Each structure stands twice: as structure tokens, then as C-alpha cells.
Amino acid sequence: MSQVPQISDAEWEVMKVLWSSSPRTANEVVEALEAHTDWNPKTIRTLLGRLVQKQAISYSQEGKVYAYFPVVSEDECVKSETASFLKRIYGGAFKPLLVNFLKEEKLSPEDIKELKVILDDKSKE
């Protein structure tokens, strides 16, 4: 996995828009985010600029129109964020996270069955 830039929560929202469909112009990103945020269009354009600087997204230019697209995949970012979270909160240890999750979350019988299958498969590795 290549080096994945750290992405803020607000930048993550922009990335989700671009992961769902790309390339998109700044106006298209603004329209998509206006549906569920109260962000100013200038704020969204600033976030796009930050993501370009971080090399999380890039763009192509036709005349005065910039079309943005992700350079890092959603999967890469999820893996990076998960590793970062584990390191910060649980010292890199997965077991305490899993134990905490299992104690606190309400799991359906289907969830439990699926987790058992995953753990059984893991034990065979």
C-alpha cells in the first residue's frame, strides 16, 4: 500500500463524493455536498484544494473547468484509518478493540454467525 495521506473528517466527506462517481467538477461536488451539509461552496473548494495538495485527489483541466478524481482508493484510506485508530486508541492491539466492540454492540444472530465464520476461517490460516 502506498503512503496514504491523513484525511480530515470534512475531507473524508469530499472523498466519498468522488469515490462514488468521478471525475466531477467543483460545482458537481458542491451540489452533492449541499444535499447533506450546510457548507459554503468556498469551503468545499478549499477542501478540494487541500486534497490536491495532499495528493489524495488530482484533476484534469479543460479550459476553465477542473474535473477532480481520487488518486487513493477508498479501501486504502479505510485500511490506513483503521491502522491509525488502532495505534492511537488501543496501542496497535486488535483484541481490546474487538472485546470492547463485542461487549458494547447489539449483534443480531446473523451478525454472530458471520463473525464466527470469519473467526473460524482466521484460525485455519
Short mmCIF file of N, CA, C and O in Angstrom, two decimals:
data_model
loop_
_atom_site.label_atom_id
_atom_site.label_comp_id
_atom_site.label_asym_id
_atom_site.label_seq_id
_atom_site.Cartn_x
_atom_site.Cartn_y
_atom_site.Cartn_z
N MET A 1 0.85 -1.18 0.00
CA MET A 1 0.00 0.00 0.00
C MET A 1 0.89 1.23 0.00
O MET A 1 1.79 1.36 0.81
N SER A 2 0.64 2.15 -0.90
CA SER A 2 1.40 3.39 -0.96
C SER A 2 1.04 4.26 0.23
O SER A 2 0.10 4.01 0.95
N GLN A 3 1.85 5.31 0.44
CA GLN A 3 1.60 6.21 1.55
C GLN A 3 0.25 6.91 1.35
O GLN A 3 0.05 7.60 0.35
N VAL A 4 -0.65 6.73 2.28
CA VAL A 4 -1.98 7.34 2.21
C VAL A 4 -1.97 8.59 3.07
O VAL A 4 -1.59 8.54 4.24
N PRO A 5 -2.38 9.73 2.51
CA PRO A 5 -2.37 10.96 3.30
C PRO A 5 -3.42 10.93 4.41
O PRO A 5 -4.43 10.24 4.29
N GLN A 6 -3.14 11.68 5.48
CA GLN A 6 -4.14 11.82 6.54
C GLN A 6 -5.25 12.71 6.03
O GLN A 6 -4.99 13.80 5.49
N ILE A 7 -6.47 12.26 6.19
CA ILE A 7 -7.63 12.98 5.66
C ILE A 7 -8.55 13.33 6.83
O ILE A 7 -8.91 12.46 7.62
N SER A 8 -8.90 14.62 6.93
CA SER A 8 -9.78 15.08 8.00
C SER A 8 -11.20 14.57 7.75
O SER A 8 -11.53 14.08 6.67
N ASP A 9 -12.06 14.71 8.76
CA ASP A 9 -13.45 14.28 8.62
C ASP A 9 -14.15 15.01 7.48
O ASP A 9 -14.89 14.41 6.70
N ALA A 10 -13.92 16.32 7.37
CA ALA A 10 -14.55 17.10 6.29
C ALA A 10 -14.02 16.66 4.93
O ALA A 10 -14.79 16.48 3.98
N GLU A 11 -12.71 16.43 4.84
CA GLU A 11 -12.13 15.96 3.58
C GLU A 11 -12.66 14.58 3.22
O GLU A 11 -12.86 14.27 2.04
N TRP A 12 -12.92 13.78 4.24
CA TRP A 12 -13.46 12.44 4.02
C TRP A 12 -14.81 12.53 3.29
O TRP A 12 -15.11 11.74 2.41
N GLU A 13 -15.64 13.52 3.66
CA GLU A 13 -16.94 13.71 3.01
C GLU A 13 -16.76 14.03 1.52
O GLU A 13 -17.50 13.53 0.68
N VAL A 14 -15.77 14.85 1.21
CA VAL A 14 -15.48 15.18 -0.19
C VAL A 14 -15.01 13.93 -0.92
O VAL A 14 -15.44 13.64 -2.05
N MET A 15 -14.14 13.16 -0.27
CA MET A 15 -13.64 11.94 -0.90
C MET A 15 -14.78 10.96 -1.21
O MET A 15 -14.80 10.34 -2.26
N LYS A 16 -15.74 10.83 -0.28
CA LYS A 16 -16.87 9.92 -0.52
C LYS A 16 -17.64 10.31 -1.78
O LYS A 16 -18.06 9.44 -2.55
N VAL A 17 -17.78 11.61 -1.99
CA VAL A 17 -18.46 12.08 -3.21
C VAL A 17 -17.67 11.66 -4.45
O VAL A 17 -18.23 11.16 -5.42
N LEU A 18 -16.35 11.84 -4.39
CA LEU A 18 -15.52 11.50 -5.55
C LEU A 18 -15.38 10.00 -5.74
O LEU A 18 -15.30 9.52 -6.87
N TRP A 19 -15.36 9.23 -4.64
CA TRP A 19 -15.32 7.77 -4.78
C TRP A 19 -16.61 7.24 -5.39
O TRP A 19 -16.59 6.26 -6.10
N SER A 20 -17.72 7.91 -5.12
CA SER A 20 -19.00 7.42 -5.64
C SER A 20 -19.12 7.64 -7.15
O SER A 20 -19.77 6.85 -7.83
N SER A 21 -18.49 8.69 -7.65
CA SER A 21 -18.55 8.98 -9.09
C SER A 21 -17.48 10.01 -9.43
O SER A 21 -17.45 11.09 -8.85
N SER A 22 -16.64 9.67 -10.38
CA SER A 22 -15.57 10.58 -10.80
C SER A 22 -15.33 10.42 -12.29
O SER A 22 -15.62 9.38 -12.85
N PRO A 23 -14.76 11.43 -12.91
CA PRO A 23 -14.41 12.74 -12.35
C PRO A 23 -15.64 13.62 -12.17
O PRO A 23 -16.67 13.40 -12.81
N ARG A 24 -15.50 14.60 -11.27
CA ARG A 24 -16.56 15.57 -11.01
C ARG A 24 -15.96 16.97 -10.95
O ARG A 24 -14.87 17.14 -10.41
N THR A 25 -16.71 17.92 -11.46
CA THR A 25 -16.28 19.31 -11.36
C THR A 25 -16.49 19.80 -9.93
O THR A 25 -17.23 19.18 -9.16
N ALA A 26 -15.89 20.93 -9.60
CA ALA A 26 -16.08 21.51 -8.27
C ALA A 26 -17.57 21.78 -8.04
O ALA A 26 -18.09 21.52 -6.95
N ASN A 27 -18.25 22.29 -9.06
CA ASN A 27 -19.69 22.57 -8.91
C ASN A 27 -20.49 21.30 -8.63
O ASN A 27 -21.43 21.32 -7.84
N GLU A 28 -20.12 20.21 -9.27
CA GLU A 28 -20.81 18.94 -9.02
C GLU A 28 -20.55 18.43 -7.60
O GLU A 28 -21.44 17.89 -6.95
N VAL A 29 -19.33 18.62 -7.11
CA VAL A 29 -19.01 18.23 -5.74
C VAL A 29 -19.82 19.10 -4.77
O VAL A 29 -20.39 18.60 -3.80
N VAL A 30 -19.87 20.40 -5.05
CA VAL A 30 -20.65 21.32 -4.21
C VAL A 30 -22.11 20.88 -4.16
O VAL A 30 -22.71 20.78 -3.09
N GLU A 31 -22.69 20.60 -5.31
CA GLU A 31 -24.10 20.16 -5.38
C GLU A 31 -24.32 18.90 -4.56
O GLU A 31 -25.31 18.78 -3.83
N ALA A 32 -23.41 17.94 -4.68
CA ALA A 32 -23.56 16.67 -3.96
C ALA A 32 -23.49 16.89 -2.45
O ALA A 32 -24.25 16.27 -1.69
N LEU A 33 -22.61 17.78 -2.02
CA LEU A 33 -22.44 18.00 -0.58
C LEU A 33 -23.51 18.92 0.00
O LEU A 33 -23.84 18.81 1.18
N GLU A 34 -24.05 19.81 -0.80
CA GLU A 34 -25.11 20.69 -0.33
C GLU A 34 -26.35 19.91 0.09
O GLU A 34 -27.12 20.38 0.93
N ALA A 35 -26.50 18.72 -0.45
CA ALA A 35 -27.66 17.89 -0.12
C ALA A 35 -27.66 17.46 1.35
O ALA A 35 -28.72 17.23 1.92
N HIS A 36 -26.46 17.34 1.97
CA HIS A 36 -26.43 16.87 3.35
C HIS A 36 -25.47 17.63 4.27
O HIS A 36 -25.18 17.17 5.38
N THR A 37 -24.97 18.77 3.82
CA THR A 37 -24.15 19.63 4.69
C THR A 37 -24.64 21.07 4.55
O THR A 37 -25.37 21.39 3.61
N ASP A 38 -24.21 21.93 5.46
CA ASP A 38 -24.53 23.35 5.34
C ASP A 38 -23.27 24.14 4.97
O ASP A 38 -23.15 25.31 5.28
N TRP A 39 -22.33 23.47 4.31
CA TRP A 39 -21.07 24.09 3.95
C TRP A 39 -21.23 25.09 2.83
O TRP A 39 -21.97 24.87 1.87
N ASN A 40 -20.46 26.15 2.93
CA ASN A 40 -20.37 27.17 1.90
C ASN A 40 -19.60 26.58 0.70
O ASN A 40 -18.64 25.83 0.91
N PRO A 41 -19.99 26.91 -0.53
CA PRO A 41 -19.24 26.41 -1.69
C PRO A 41 -17.74 26.73 -1.63
O PRO A 41 -16.91 25.91 -2.06
N LYS A 42 -17.40 27.88 -1.07
CA LYS A 42 -15.97 28.24 -0.95
C LYS A 42 -15.24 27.26 -0.04
O LYS A 42 -14.09 26.89 -0.29
N THR A 43 -15.91 26.81 1.02
CA THR A 43 -15.33 25.83 1.93
C THR A 43 -15.04 24.53 1.19
O THR A 43 -13.97 23.93 1.35
N ILE A 44 -15.97 24.11 0.38
CA ILE A 44 -15.81 22.85 -0.38
C ILE A 44 -14.67 22.98 -1.38
O ILE A 44 -13.84 22.07 -1.51
N ARG A 45 -14.56 24.13 -2.02
CA ARG A 45 -13.44 24.35 -2.94
C ARG A 45 -12.10 24.34 -2.20
O ARG A 45 -11.09 23.85 -2.69
N THR A 46 -12.09 24.89 -0.98
CA THR A 46 -10.88 24.86 -0.15
C THR A 46 -10.51 23.42 0.18
O THR A 46 -9.33 23.04 0.12
N LEU A 47 -11.51 22.61 0.52
CA LEU A 47 -11.26 21.19 0.81
C LEU A 47 -10.71 20.47 -0.41
O LEU A 47 -9.79 19.64 -0.29
N LEU A 48 -11.24 20.77 -1.58
CA LEU A 48 -10.71 20.17 -2.81
C LEU A 48 -9.24 20.54 -2.99
O LEU A 48 -8.41 19.69 -3.32
N GLY A 49 -8.91 21.81 -2.75
CA GLY A 49 -7.53 22.26 -2.87
C GLY A 49 -6.60 21.55 -1.89
O GLY A 49 -5.49 21.16 -2.25
N ARG A 50 -7.07 21.37 -0.67
CA ARG A 50 -6.27 20.66 0.33
C ARG A 50 -6.02 19.22 -0.08
O ARG A 50 -4.92 18.68 0.08
N LEU A 51 -7.06 18.58 -0.61
CA LEU A 51 -6.93 17.19 -1.03
C LEU A 51 -5.98 17.06 -2.22
O LEU A 51 -5.25 16.06 -2.32
N VAL A 52 -5.95 18.05 -3.09
CA VAL A 52 -4.99 18.06 -4.20
C VAL A 52 -3.57 18.19 -3.63
O VAL A 52 -2.66 17.45 -4.01
N GLN A 53 -3.39 19.11 -2.67
CA GLN A 53 -2.07 19.30 -2.04
C GLN A 53 -1.60 18.03 -1.34
O GLN A 53 -0.40 17.72 -1.35
N LYS A 54 -2.52 17.31 -0.73
CA LYS A 54 -2.18 16.07 -0.02
C LYS A 54 -1.99 14.90 -0.98
O LYS A 54 -1.65 13.80 -0.57
N GLN A 55 -2.27 15.12 -2.25
CA GLN A 55 -2.18 14.11 -3.30
C GLN A 55 -3.17 12.96 -3.07
O GLN A 55 -2.90 11.81 -3.41
N ALA A 56 -4.30 13.29 -2.47
CA ALA A 56 -5.38 12.31 -2.32
C ALA A 56 -6.27 12.34 -3.56
O ALA A 56 -6.88 11.34 -3.90
N ILE A 57 -6.34 13.51 -4.20
CA ILE A 57 -7.08 13.65 -5.45
C ILE A 57 -6.20 14.39 -6.45
O ILE A 57 -5.20 15.01 -6.08
N SER A 58 -6.62 14.33 -7.70
CA SER A 58 -5.97 15.10 -8.75
C SER A 58 -7.07 15.66 -9.63
O SER A 58 -8.25 15.50 -9.33
N TYR A 59 -6.69 16.30 -10.71
CA TYR A 59 -7.69 16.90 -11.59
C TYR A 59 -7.18 16.94 -13.01
O TYR A 59 -5.98 16.86 -13.27
N SER A 60 -8.12 17.02 -13.92
CA SER A 60 -7.81 17.31 -15.32
C SER A 60 -8.49 18.63 -15.64
O SER A 60 -9.49 18.98 -15.01
N GLN A 61 -7.92 19.36 -16.56
CA GLN A 61 -8.43 20.69 -16.86
C GLN A 61 -8.79 20.79 -18.34
O GLN A 61 -7.99 20.43 -19.20
N GLU A 62 -10.01 21.26 -18.59
CA GLU A 62 -10.44 21.58 -19.95
C GLU A 62 -10.92 23.02 -19.93
O GLU A 62 -11.97 23.32 -19.37
N GLY A 63 -10.12 23.91 -20.50
CA GLY A 63 -10.44 25.32 -20.43
C GLY A 63 -10.37 25.78 -19.00
O GLY A 63 -9.37 25.61 -18.32
N LYS A 64 -11.47 26.38 -18.52
CA LYS A 64 -11.51 26.86 -17.14
C LYS A 64 -12.14 25.85 -16.18
O LYS A 64 -12.32 26.12 -15.01
N VAL A 65 -12.50 24.68 -16.70
CA VAL A 65 -13.19 23.67 -15.89
C VAL A 65 -12.19 22.61 -15.40
O VAL A 65 -11.45 22.04 -16.19
N TYR A 66 -12.21 22.39 -14.09
CA TYR A 66 -11.39 21.36 -13.47
C TYR A 66 -12.28 20.19 -13.10
O TYR A 66 -13.32 20.37 -12.48
N ALA A 67 -11.85 18.99 -13.46
CA ALA A 67 -12.58 17.78 -13.10
C ALA A 67 -11.71 16.98 -12.14
O ALA A 67 -10.58 16.60 -12.46
N TYR A 68 -12.22 16.75 -10.93
CA TYR A 68 -11.47 16.10 -9.86
C TYR A 68 -11.76 14.61 -9.80
O TYR A 68 -12.86 14.17 -10.07
N PHE A 69 -10.73 13.86 -9.42
CA PHE A 69 -10.87 12.41 -9.27
C PHE A 69 -9.91 11.93 -8.17
O PHE A 69 -8.86 12.54 -7.94
N PRO A 70 -10.28 10.85 -7.47
CA PRO A 70 -9.42 10.34 -6.39
C PRO A 70 -8.17 9.67 -6.94
O PRO A 70 -8.20 9.03 -7.99
N VAL A 71 -7.08 9.82 -6.21
CA VAL A 71 -5.82 9.15 -6.54
C VAL A 71 -5.62 7.95 -5.61
O VAL A 71 -4.98 6.99 -5.97
N VAL A 72 -6.21 8.03 -4.42
CA VAL A 72 -6.17 6.91 -3.48
C VAL A 72 -7.56 6.28 -3.41
O VAL A 72 -8.57 6.97 -3.50
N SER A 73 -7.57 4.98 -3.26
CA SER A 73 -8.86 4.28 -3.22
C SER A 73 -9.49 4.38 -1.84
O SER A 73 -8.81 4.63 -0.83
N GLU A 74 -10.77 4.17 -1.80
CA GLU A 74 -11.49 4.16 -0.53
C GLU A 74 -10.95 3.05 0.37
O GLU A 74 -10.75 3.24 1.57
N ASP A 75 -10.67 1.90 -0.22
CA ASP A 75 -10.15 0.77 0.55
C ASP A 75 -8.81 1.11 1.20
O ASP A 75 -8.59 0.79 2.37
N GLU A 76 -7.92 1.76 0.45
CA GLU A 76 -6.63 2.17 1.01
C GLU A 76 -6.81 3.12 2.20
O GLU A 76 -6.14 2.99 3.21
N CYS A 77 -7.73 4.07 2.05
CA CYS A 77 -7.98 5.04 3.11
C CYS A 77 -8.61 4.39 4.34
O CYS A 77 -8.24 4.72 5.47
N VAL A 78 -9.52 3.47 4.13
CA VAL A 78 -10.16 2.77 5.25
C VAL A 78 -9.10 1.97 6.01
O VAL A 78 -9.05 2.01 7.25
N LYS A 79 -8.24 1.25 5.29
CA LYS A 79 -7.19 0.47 5.95
C LYS A 79 -6.25 1.37 6.73
O LYS A 79 -5.87 1.06 7.87
N SER A 80 -5.87 2.49 6.14
CA SER A 80 -4.97 3.43 6.81
C SER A 80 -5.61 4.03 8.06
O SER A 80 -4.97 4.12 9.12
N GLU A 81 -6.87 4.42 7.95
CA GLU A 81 -7.58 4.99 9.10
C GLU A 81 -7.76 3.96 10.21
O GLU A 81 -7.64 4.28 11.39
N THR A 82 -8.04 2.73 9.83
CA THR A 82 -8.21 1.66 10.82
C THR A 82 -6.91 1.42 11.57
O THR A 82 -6.90 1.34 12.81
N ALA A 83 -5.80 1.35 10.85
CA ALA A 83 -4.50 1.15 11.48
C ALA A 83 -4.16 2.32 12.39
O ALA A 83 -3.66 2.13 13.51
N SER A 84 -4.44 3.54 11.94
CA SER A 84 -4.16 4.73 12.74
C SER A 84 -4.99 4.73 14.02
O SER A 84 -4.49 5.03 15.11
N PHE A 85 -6.28 4.39 13.90
CA PHE A 85 -7.18 4.33 15.05
C PHE A 85 -6.68 3.29 16.06
O PHE A 85 -6.60 3.55 17.26
N LEU A 86 -6.37 2.10 15.56
CA LEU A 86 -5.88 1.04 16.44
C LEU A 86 -4.63 1.48 17.20
O LEU A 86 -4.50 1.23 18.39
N LYS A 87 -3.72 2.12 16.49
CA LYS A 87 -2.47 2.56 17.10
C LYS A 87 -2.72 3.64 18.16
O LYS A 87 -2.18 3.57 19.26
N ARG A 88 -3.56 4.63 17.83
CA ARG A 88 -3.82 5.74 18.75
C ARG A 88 -4.60 5.31 19.98
O ARG A 88 -4.28 5.70 21.10
N ILE A 89 -5.64 4.53 19.80
CA ILE A 89 -6.57 4.23 20.88
C ILE A 89 -6.20 2.94 21.63
O ILE A 89 -6.33 2.88 22.84
N TYR A 90 -5.75 1.94 20.92
CA TYR A 90 -5.51 0.63 21.53
C TYR A 90 -4.04 0.19 21.47
O TYR A 90 -3.74 -0.98 21.65
N GLY A 91 -3.15 1.14 21.21
CA GLY A 91 -1.73 0.80 21.17
C GLY A 91 -1.38 -0.20 20.09
O GLY A 91 -0.39 -0.92 20.19
N GLY A 92 -2.20 -0.28 19.05
CA GLY A 92 -1.96 -1.20 17.95
C GLY A 92 -2.51 -2.60 18.17
O GLY A 92 -2.46 -3.44 17.28
N ALA A 93 -3.06 -2.86 19.34
CA ALA A 93 -3.58 -4.20 19.66
C ALA A 93 -5.04 -4.30 19.22
O ALA A 93 -5.87 -3.48 19.58
N PHE A 94 -5.33 -5.34 18.47
CA PHE A 94 -6.68 -5.52 17.93
C PHE A 94 -7.64 -6.14 18.96
O PHE A 94 -8.81 -5.79 19.00
N LYS A 95 -7.14 -7.05 19.77
CA LYS A 95 -8.01 -7.79 20.70
C LYS A 95 -8.83 -6.87 21.61
O LYS A 95 -10.04 -7.05 21.74
N PRO A 96 -8.23 -5.84 22.25
CA PRO A 96 -9.04 -4.97 23.12
C PRO A 96 -10.16 -4.25 22.35
O PRO A 96 -11.25 -4.06 22.87
N LEU A 97 -9.88 -3.87 21.11
CA LEU A 97 -10.91 -3.24 20.28
C LEU A 97 -12.06 -4.21 20.05
O LEU A 97 -13.22 -3.87 20.24
N LEU A 98 -11.73 -5.41 19.66
CA LEU A 98 -12.75 -6.42 19.38
C LEU A 98 -13.57 -6.75 20.63
O LEU A 98 -14.80 -6.81 20.57
N VAL A 99 -12.90 -6.92 21.75
CA VAL A 99 -13.60 -7.22 23.01
C VAL A 99 -14.55 -6.08 23.38
O VAL A 99 -15.71 -6.31 23.72
N ASN A 100 -14.05 -4.85 23.28
CA ASN A 100 -14.89 -3.68 23.58
C ASN A 100 -16.10 -3.63 22.65
O ASN A 100 -17.24 -3.40 23.08
N PHE A 101 -15.87 -3.84 21.38
CA PHE A 101 -16.96 -3.84 20.39
C PHE A 101 -18.00 -4.91 20.72
O PHE A 101 -19.20 -4.63 20.73
N LEU A 102 -17.54 -6.11 20.99
CA LEU A 102 -18.47 -7.21 21.25
C LEU A 102 -19.28 -7.00 22.52
O LEU A 102 -20.44 -7.39 22.60
N LYS A 103 -18.67 -6.37 23.52
CA LYS A 103 -19.39 -6.10 24.77
C LYS A 103 -20.42 -4.98 24.61
O LYS A 103 -21.48 -5.02 25.23
N GLU A 104 -20.13 -4.01 23.79
CA GLU A 104 -20.96 -2.81 23.71
C GLU A 104 -22.03 -2.86 22.62
O GLU A 104 -23.06 -2.21 22.74
N GLU A 105 -21.79 -3.57 21.55
CA GLU A 105 -22.72 -3.57 20.42
C GLU A 105 -23.77 -4.65 20.54
O GLU A 105 -23.51 -5.75 21.05
N LYS A 106 -24.95 -4.33 20.07
CA LYS A 106 -26.01 -5.33 19.98
C LYS A 106 -25.85 -6.03 18.63
O LYS A 106 -25.84 -5.39 17.59
N LEU A 107 -25.67 -7.33 18.69
CA LEU A 107 -25.45 -8.11 17.47
C LEU A 107 -26.64 -9.02 17.21
O LEU A 107 -27.16 -9.65 18.12
N SER A 108 -27.03 -9.06 15.94
CA SER A 108 -28.11 -9.96 15.55
C SER A 108 -27.54 -11.38 15.44
O SER A 108 -26.33 -11.58 15.34
N PRO A 109 -28.41 -12.37 15.44
CA PRO A 109 -27.93 -13.75 15.26
C PRO A 109 -27.15 -13.90 13.94
O PRO A 109 -26.17 -14.65 13.90
N GLU A 110 -27.56 -13.17 12.91
CA GLU A 110 -26.85 -13.24 11.63
C GLU A 110 -25.45 -12.65 11.77
O GLU A 110 -24.48 -13.19 11.21
N ASP A 111 -25.33 -11.53 12.50
CA ASP A 111 -24.02 -10.92 12.74
C ASP A 111 -23.10 -11.91 13.47
O ASP A 111 -21.93 -12.07 13.11
N ILE A 112 -23.63 -12.56 14.50
CA ILE A 112 -22.84 -13.50 15.29
C ILE A 112 -22.39 -14.67 14.42
O ILE A 112 -21.23 -15.09 14.47
N LYS A 113 -23.30 -15.17 13.61
CA LYS A 113 -22.96 -16.28 12.71
C LYS A 113 -21.84 -15.87 11.76
O LYS A 113 -20.87 -16.62 11.55
N GLU A 114 -21.95 -14.68 11.19
CA GLU A 114 -20.94 -14.19 10.25
C GLU A 114 -19.58 -14.02 10.94
O GLU A 114 -18.54 -14.38 10.39
N LEU A 115 -19.60 -13.48 12.15
CA LEU A 115 -18.35 -13.31 12.90
C LEU A 115 -17.71 -14.66 13.23
O LEU A 115 -16.49 -14.81 13.16
N LYS A 116 -18.52 -15.65 13.56
CA LYS A 116 -18.00 -16.99 13.84
C LYS A 116 -17.32 -17.57 12.60
O LYS A 116 -16.25 -18.18 12.71
N VAL A 117 -17.94 -17.39 11.45
CA VAL A 117 -17.34 -17.89 10.21
C VAL A 117 -16.01 -17.21 9.94
O VAL A 117 -15.02 -17.88 9.59
N ILE A 118 -15.95 -15.90 10.14
CA ILE A 118 -14.70 -15.17 9.91
C ILE A 118 -13.62 -15.65 10.87
O ILE A 118 -12.48 -15.89 10.46
N LEU A 119 -13.97 -15.83 12.16
CA LEU A 119 -13.00 -16.29 13.13
C LEU A 119 -12.56 -17.72 12.85
O LEU A 119 -11.38 -18.06 13.00
N ASP A 120 -13.48 -18.59 12.43
CA ASP A 120 -13.12 -19.96 12.07
C ASP A 120 -12.15 -19.97 10.89
O ASP A 120 -11.16 -20.71 10.89
N ASP A 121 -12.44 -19.15 9.89
CA ASP A 121 -11.54 -19.06 8.73
C ASP A 121 -10.18 -18.53 9.13
O ASP A 121 -9.14 -18.99 8.64
N LYS A 122 -10.17 -17.57 10.04
CA LYS A 122 -8.93 -16.97 10.51
C LYS A 122 -8.08 -18.00 11.25
O LYS A 122 -6.85 -18.01 11.13
N SER A 123 -8.73 -18.87 12.00
CA SER A 123 -7.99 -19.87 12.78
C SER A 123 -7.35 -20.93 11.86
O SER A 123 -6.43 -21.61 12.28
N LYS A 124 -7.82 -21.04 10.64
CA LYS A 124 -7.28 -22.02 9.68
C LYS A 124 -6.08 -21.47 8.91
O LYS A 124 -5.42 -22.22 8.23
N GLU A 125 -5.84 -20.18 9.04
CA GLU A 125 -4.72 -19.56 8.29
C GLU A 125 -3.39 -19.97 8.82
O GLU A 125 -3.16 -20.24 9.95
#
